[in-house]
Coordinates of C-alpha atoms and ligand atoms in Angstrom, one line a residue:
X1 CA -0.4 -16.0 0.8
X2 CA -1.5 -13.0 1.8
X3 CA -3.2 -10.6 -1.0
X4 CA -2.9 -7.0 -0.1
X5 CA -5.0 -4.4 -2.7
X6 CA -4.0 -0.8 -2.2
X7 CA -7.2 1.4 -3.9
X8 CA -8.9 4.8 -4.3
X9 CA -10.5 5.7 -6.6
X10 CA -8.9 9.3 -6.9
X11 CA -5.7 10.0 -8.5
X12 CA -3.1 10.7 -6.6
X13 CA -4.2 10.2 -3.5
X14 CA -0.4 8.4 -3.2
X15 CA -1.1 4.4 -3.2
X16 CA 2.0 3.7 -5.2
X17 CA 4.4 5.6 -2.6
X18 CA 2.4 3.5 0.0
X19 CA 2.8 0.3 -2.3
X20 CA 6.6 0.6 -2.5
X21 CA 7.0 1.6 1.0
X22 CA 5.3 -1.5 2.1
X23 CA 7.1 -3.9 -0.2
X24 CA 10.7 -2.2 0.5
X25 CA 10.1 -2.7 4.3
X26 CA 8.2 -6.3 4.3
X27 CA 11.0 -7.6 1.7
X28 CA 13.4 -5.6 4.2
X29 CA 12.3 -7.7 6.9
X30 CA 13.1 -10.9 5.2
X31 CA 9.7 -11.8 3.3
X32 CA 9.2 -12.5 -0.3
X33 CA 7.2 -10.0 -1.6
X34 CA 5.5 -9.8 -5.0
X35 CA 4.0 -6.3 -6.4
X36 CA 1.3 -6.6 -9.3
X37 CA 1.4 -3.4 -11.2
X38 CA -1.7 -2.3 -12.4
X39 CA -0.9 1.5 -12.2
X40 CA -0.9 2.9 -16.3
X41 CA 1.6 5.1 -15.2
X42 CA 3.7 2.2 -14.4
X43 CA 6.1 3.7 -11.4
X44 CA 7.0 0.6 -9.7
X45 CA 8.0 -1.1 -13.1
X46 CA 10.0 2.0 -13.8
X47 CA 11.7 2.1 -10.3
X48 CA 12.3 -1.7 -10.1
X49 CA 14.2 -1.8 -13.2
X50 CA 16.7 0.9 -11.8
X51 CA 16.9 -1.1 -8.5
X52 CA 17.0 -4.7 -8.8
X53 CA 20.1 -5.3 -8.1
X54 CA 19.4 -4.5 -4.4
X55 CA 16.8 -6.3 -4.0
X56 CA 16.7 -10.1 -3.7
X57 CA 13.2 -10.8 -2.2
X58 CA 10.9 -8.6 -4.3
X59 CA 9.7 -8.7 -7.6
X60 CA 7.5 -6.5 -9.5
X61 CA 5.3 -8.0 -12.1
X62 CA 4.2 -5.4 -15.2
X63 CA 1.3 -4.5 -17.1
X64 CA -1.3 -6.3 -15.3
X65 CA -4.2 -6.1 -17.0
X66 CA -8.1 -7.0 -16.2
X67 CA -7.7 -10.2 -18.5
X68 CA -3.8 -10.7 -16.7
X69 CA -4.7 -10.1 -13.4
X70 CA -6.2 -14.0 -12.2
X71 CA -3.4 -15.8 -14.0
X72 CA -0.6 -13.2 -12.2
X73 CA -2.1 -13.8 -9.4
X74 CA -2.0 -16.7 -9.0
X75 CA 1.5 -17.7 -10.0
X76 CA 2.6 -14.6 -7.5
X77 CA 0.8 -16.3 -4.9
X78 CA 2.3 -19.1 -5.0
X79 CA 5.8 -18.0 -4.8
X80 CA 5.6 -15.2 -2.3
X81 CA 5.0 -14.3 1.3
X82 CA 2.4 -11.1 0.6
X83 CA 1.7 -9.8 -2.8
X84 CA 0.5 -6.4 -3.1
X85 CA -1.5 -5.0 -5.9
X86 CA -1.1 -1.5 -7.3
X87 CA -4.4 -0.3 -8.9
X88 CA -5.1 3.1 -11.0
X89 CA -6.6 5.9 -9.3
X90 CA -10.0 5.5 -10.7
X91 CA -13.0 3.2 -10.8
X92 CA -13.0 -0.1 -13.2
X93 CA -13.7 -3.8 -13.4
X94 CA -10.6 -4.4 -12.6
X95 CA -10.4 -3.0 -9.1
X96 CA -13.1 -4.4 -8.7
X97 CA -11.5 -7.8 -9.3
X98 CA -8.7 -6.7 -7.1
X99 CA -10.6 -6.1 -4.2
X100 CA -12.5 -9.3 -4.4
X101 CA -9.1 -10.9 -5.0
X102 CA -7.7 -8.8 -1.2
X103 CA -7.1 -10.6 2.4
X104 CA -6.6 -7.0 2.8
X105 CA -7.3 -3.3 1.4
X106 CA -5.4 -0.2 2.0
X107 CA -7.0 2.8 1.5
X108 CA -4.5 5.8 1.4
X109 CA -6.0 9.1 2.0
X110 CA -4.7 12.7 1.7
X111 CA -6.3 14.8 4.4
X112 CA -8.7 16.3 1.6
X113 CA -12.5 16.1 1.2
X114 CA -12.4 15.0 -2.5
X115 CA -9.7 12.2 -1.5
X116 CA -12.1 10.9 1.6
X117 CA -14.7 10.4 -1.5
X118 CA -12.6 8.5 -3.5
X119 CA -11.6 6.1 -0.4
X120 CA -15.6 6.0 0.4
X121 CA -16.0 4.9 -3.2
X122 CA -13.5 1.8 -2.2
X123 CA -15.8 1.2 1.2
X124 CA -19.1 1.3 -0.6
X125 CA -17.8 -1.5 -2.7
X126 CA -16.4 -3.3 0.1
X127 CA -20.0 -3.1 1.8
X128 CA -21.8 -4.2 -1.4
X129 CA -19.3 -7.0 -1.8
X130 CA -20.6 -7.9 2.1
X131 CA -24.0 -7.1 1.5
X132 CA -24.4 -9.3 -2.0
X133 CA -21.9 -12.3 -1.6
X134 CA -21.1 -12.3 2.3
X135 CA -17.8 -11.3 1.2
X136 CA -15.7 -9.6 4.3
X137 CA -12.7 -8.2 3.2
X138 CA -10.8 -6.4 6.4
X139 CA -9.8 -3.2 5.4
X140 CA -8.1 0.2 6.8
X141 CA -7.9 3.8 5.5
X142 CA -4.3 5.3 5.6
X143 CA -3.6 8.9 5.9
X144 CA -1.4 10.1 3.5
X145 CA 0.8 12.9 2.9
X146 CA 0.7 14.2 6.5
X147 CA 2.4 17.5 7.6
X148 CA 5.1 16.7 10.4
X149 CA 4.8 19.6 11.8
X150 CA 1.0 20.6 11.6
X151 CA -2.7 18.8 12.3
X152 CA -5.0 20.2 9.5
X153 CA -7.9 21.2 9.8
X154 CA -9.0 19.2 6.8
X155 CA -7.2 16.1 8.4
X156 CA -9.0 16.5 11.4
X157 CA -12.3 16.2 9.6
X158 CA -11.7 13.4 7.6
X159 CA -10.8 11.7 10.7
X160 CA -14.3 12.8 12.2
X161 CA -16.0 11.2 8.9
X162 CA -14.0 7.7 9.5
X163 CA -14.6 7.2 13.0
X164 CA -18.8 8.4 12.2
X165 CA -18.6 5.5 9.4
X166 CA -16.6 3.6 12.0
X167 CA -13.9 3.1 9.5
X168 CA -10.8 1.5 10.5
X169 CA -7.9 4.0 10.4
X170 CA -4.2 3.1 11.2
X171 CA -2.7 5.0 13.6
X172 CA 0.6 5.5 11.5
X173 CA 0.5 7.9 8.9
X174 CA 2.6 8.4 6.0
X175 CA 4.0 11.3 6.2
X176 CA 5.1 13.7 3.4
X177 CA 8.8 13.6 2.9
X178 CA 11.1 14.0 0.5
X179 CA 12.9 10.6 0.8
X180 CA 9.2 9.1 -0.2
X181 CA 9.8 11.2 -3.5
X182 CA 13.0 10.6 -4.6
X183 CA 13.0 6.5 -4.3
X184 CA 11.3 6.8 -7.5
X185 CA 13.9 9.2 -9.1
X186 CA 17.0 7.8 -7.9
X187 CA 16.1 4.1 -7.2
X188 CA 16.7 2.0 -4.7
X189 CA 15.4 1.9 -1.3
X190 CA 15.3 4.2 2.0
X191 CA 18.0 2.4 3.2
X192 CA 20.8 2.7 0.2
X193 CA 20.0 6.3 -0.3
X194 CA 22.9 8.8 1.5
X195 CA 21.5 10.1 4.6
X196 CA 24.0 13.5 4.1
X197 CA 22.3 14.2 0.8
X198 CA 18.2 13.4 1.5
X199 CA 16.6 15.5 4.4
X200 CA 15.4 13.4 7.7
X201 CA 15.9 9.8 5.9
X202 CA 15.9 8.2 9.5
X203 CA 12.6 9.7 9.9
X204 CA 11.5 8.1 6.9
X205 CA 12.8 4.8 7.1
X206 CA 11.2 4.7 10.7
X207 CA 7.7 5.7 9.5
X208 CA 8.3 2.9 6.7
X209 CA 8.6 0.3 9.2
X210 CA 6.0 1.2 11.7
X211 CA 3.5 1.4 8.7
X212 CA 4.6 -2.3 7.8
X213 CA 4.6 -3.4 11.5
X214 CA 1.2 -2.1 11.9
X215 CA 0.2 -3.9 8.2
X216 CA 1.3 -6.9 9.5
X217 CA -1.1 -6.9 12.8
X218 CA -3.9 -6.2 10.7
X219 CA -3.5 -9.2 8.5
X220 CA -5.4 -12.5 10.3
X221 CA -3.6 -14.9 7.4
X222 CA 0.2 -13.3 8.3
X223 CA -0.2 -13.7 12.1
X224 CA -1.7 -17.3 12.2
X225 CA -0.3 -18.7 8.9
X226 CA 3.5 -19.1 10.5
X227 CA 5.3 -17.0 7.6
X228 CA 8.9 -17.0 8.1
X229 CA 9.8 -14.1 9.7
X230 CA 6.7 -12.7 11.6
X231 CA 8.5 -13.8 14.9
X232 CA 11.1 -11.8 14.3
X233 CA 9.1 -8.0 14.0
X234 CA 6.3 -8.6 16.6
Ligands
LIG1 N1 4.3 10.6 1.7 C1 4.7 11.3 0.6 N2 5.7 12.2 0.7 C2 6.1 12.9 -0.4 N3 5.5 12.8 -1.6 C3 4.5 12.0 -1.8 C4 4.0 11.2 -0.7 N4 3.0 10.4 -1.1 C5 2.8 10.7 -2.4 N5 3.7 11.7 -2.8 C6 3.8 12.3 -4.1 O1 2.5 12.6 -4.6 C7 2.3 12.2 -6.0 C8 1.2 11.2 -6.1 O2 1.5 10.1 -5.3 P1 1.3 8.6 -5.9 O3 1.8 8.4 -7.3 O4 1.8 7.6 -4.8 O5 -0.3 8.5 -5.9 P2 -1.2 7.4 -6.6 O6 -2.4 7.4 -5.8 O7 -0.5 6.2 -6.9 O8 -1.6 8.2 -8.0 P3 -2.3 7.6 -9.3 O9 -3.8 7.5 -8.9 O10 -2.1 8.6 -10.3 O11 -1.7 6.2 -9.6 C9 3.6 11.7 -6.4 O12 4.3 12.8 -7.0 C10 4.3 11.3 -5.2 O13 5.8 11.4 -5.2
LIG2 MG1 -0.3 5.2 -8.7

C-alpha cells in the first residue's frame, strides 16, 4: 500500500505537524494508517501514547532506525492503507532509503530561502535517483507555516523558484495555527480538542482535510488500487 516519505533536509521546516495532520485526517476518513517514526526527537511516539485511545485506525511505529526501517516497513505495509514515514531534518542514508522506499514524497516548506534549499536537497536526490536507476518517485513541495492573513514576500519567491524548476506545488497550504501546536501538547486530534478553548479550530480541521484530499489525488496507487474508502472523499 501506498508509502508516503515526508523529507527536508532542514530542521524544522514542520514535516512532523504535516505527518500527523495527514495521518489524523486519512485514519479520519476511515483508512488504516501506519506512521514510521524516524524523527530523533520522537513527537509522534510521544503524542500517540497520550492519544491512543481515540484512535482505532492508526498506529505509530517507534525508533525506526536505518537497519529497522525495511523490516518496519514492510510488516506496516502489509497491514495498512498508506504508511507515512517521518524522517529527521537532515541528510543521511536513511532518507535516502526512505525516499527510494516512497510511492510518494512531501516536501514541506516554510516560505524561507534556507528552507527552499533544504527541500532542493530532497529534489536533487529525487533526480539523481531518476537519472542513475530510472527511479520516478512523484513528488510535491508543501508550503508550510503560512500567514492567514498575509502573502510574503519571501513566500512569493519561493513559489517563483518552484514553478522555474517546474516543481510540483500543492495548492493547499498548511497554515500556521495554533491548533497545529497544541495536538502535540494536549493529544488527541483536531477533532476532540474544545473548539471554545483553541482559536479557529474549524479552520484548522478544514485545512487538514483539504491537505489530505489533495494527497490523495496525487497518489496514482490510492486512486487505481480500490482502497476502501477513496469513493467516499473524491
Ligand atoms: N502549521 C503550523 N502551525 C503552527 N505551528 C507549526 C506549524 N508547523 C510547524 N509548527 C511548529 O514549528 C516547529 C517545527 O515544526 P515540526 O516539528 O513539524 O518540524 P520538523 O520539520 O519535523 O522539524 P525537525 O526537522 O526538527 O524534525 C514546531 O514547534 C511546530 O509546532
Ligand atoms: Mg520532525
Amino acid at each position: 500500500m501506498p508509502v508516503i516519505t515526508f523529507a527536508n533536509t532542514k530542521g524544522g521546516a514542520g514535516k512532523t505537524t504535516a505527518v500527523l495532520l495527514l495521518a489524523t485526517e486519512l485514519a479520519r476518513l476511515g483508512f488504516r494508517v501506519s506512521v514510521l517514526d524516524a524523527d530523533p526527537q520522537h513527537w509522534i511516539t510521544r503524542w500517540y501514547e497520550t492519544s491512543q485511545s481515540a484512535l482505532g485506525k492508526l498506529t505509530v511505529v517507534p525508533y525506526v532506525t536505518m537497519n529497522s526501517i525495511d523490516r518496519q516497513l514492510t510488516e506496516e505495509k502489509t497491514r495498512a492503507d498508506f504508511v507515512l514515514i517521518d524522517l529527521p531534518g537532515s541528510r543521511s542514508s536513511l532518507l535516502a532509503k526512505a525516499v527510494g522506499h516512497a510511492d510518494y514524497v512531501l516536501i514541506p516548506v516554510q516560505g524561507s530561502a534556507m528552507d527552499a534549499q533544504g527541500g532542493a536537497n530532497v529534489i536533487e536526490l529525487l533526480q539523481y535517483l531518476e537519472d542513475k536507476a530510472d527511479i520516478r518517485i512523484r513528488h510535491s513541495v508543501v508550503l508550510t507555516r503560512v500567514n492567514s492573513m498575509v502573502t510574503t514576500r519571501a513566500m512569493n519567491a519561493v513559489k517563483d523558484l518552484l514553478a522555474a524548476r517546474r516543481v510540483h506545488l500543492l495548492e493547499t497550504p498548511i497554515i500556521e495555527r495554533s491548533a497545529f501546536r497544541d495536538m502535540f501538547g494536549c493529544g488527541g486530534t483536531l477533532y476532540s480538542m474544545d473548539a471554545r478553548r483553541v482559536s479557529n479550530l474549524d479552520k484548522a480541521q478544514e485545512n487538514a482535510r483539504a491537505l489530505a484530499l489533495e494527497v490523495l489525488q496525487q497518489i496514482p496507487a490510492a486512486r487505481h488500487a480500490g482502497i476502501p474508502g477513496l469513493r467516499n472523499v473524491a
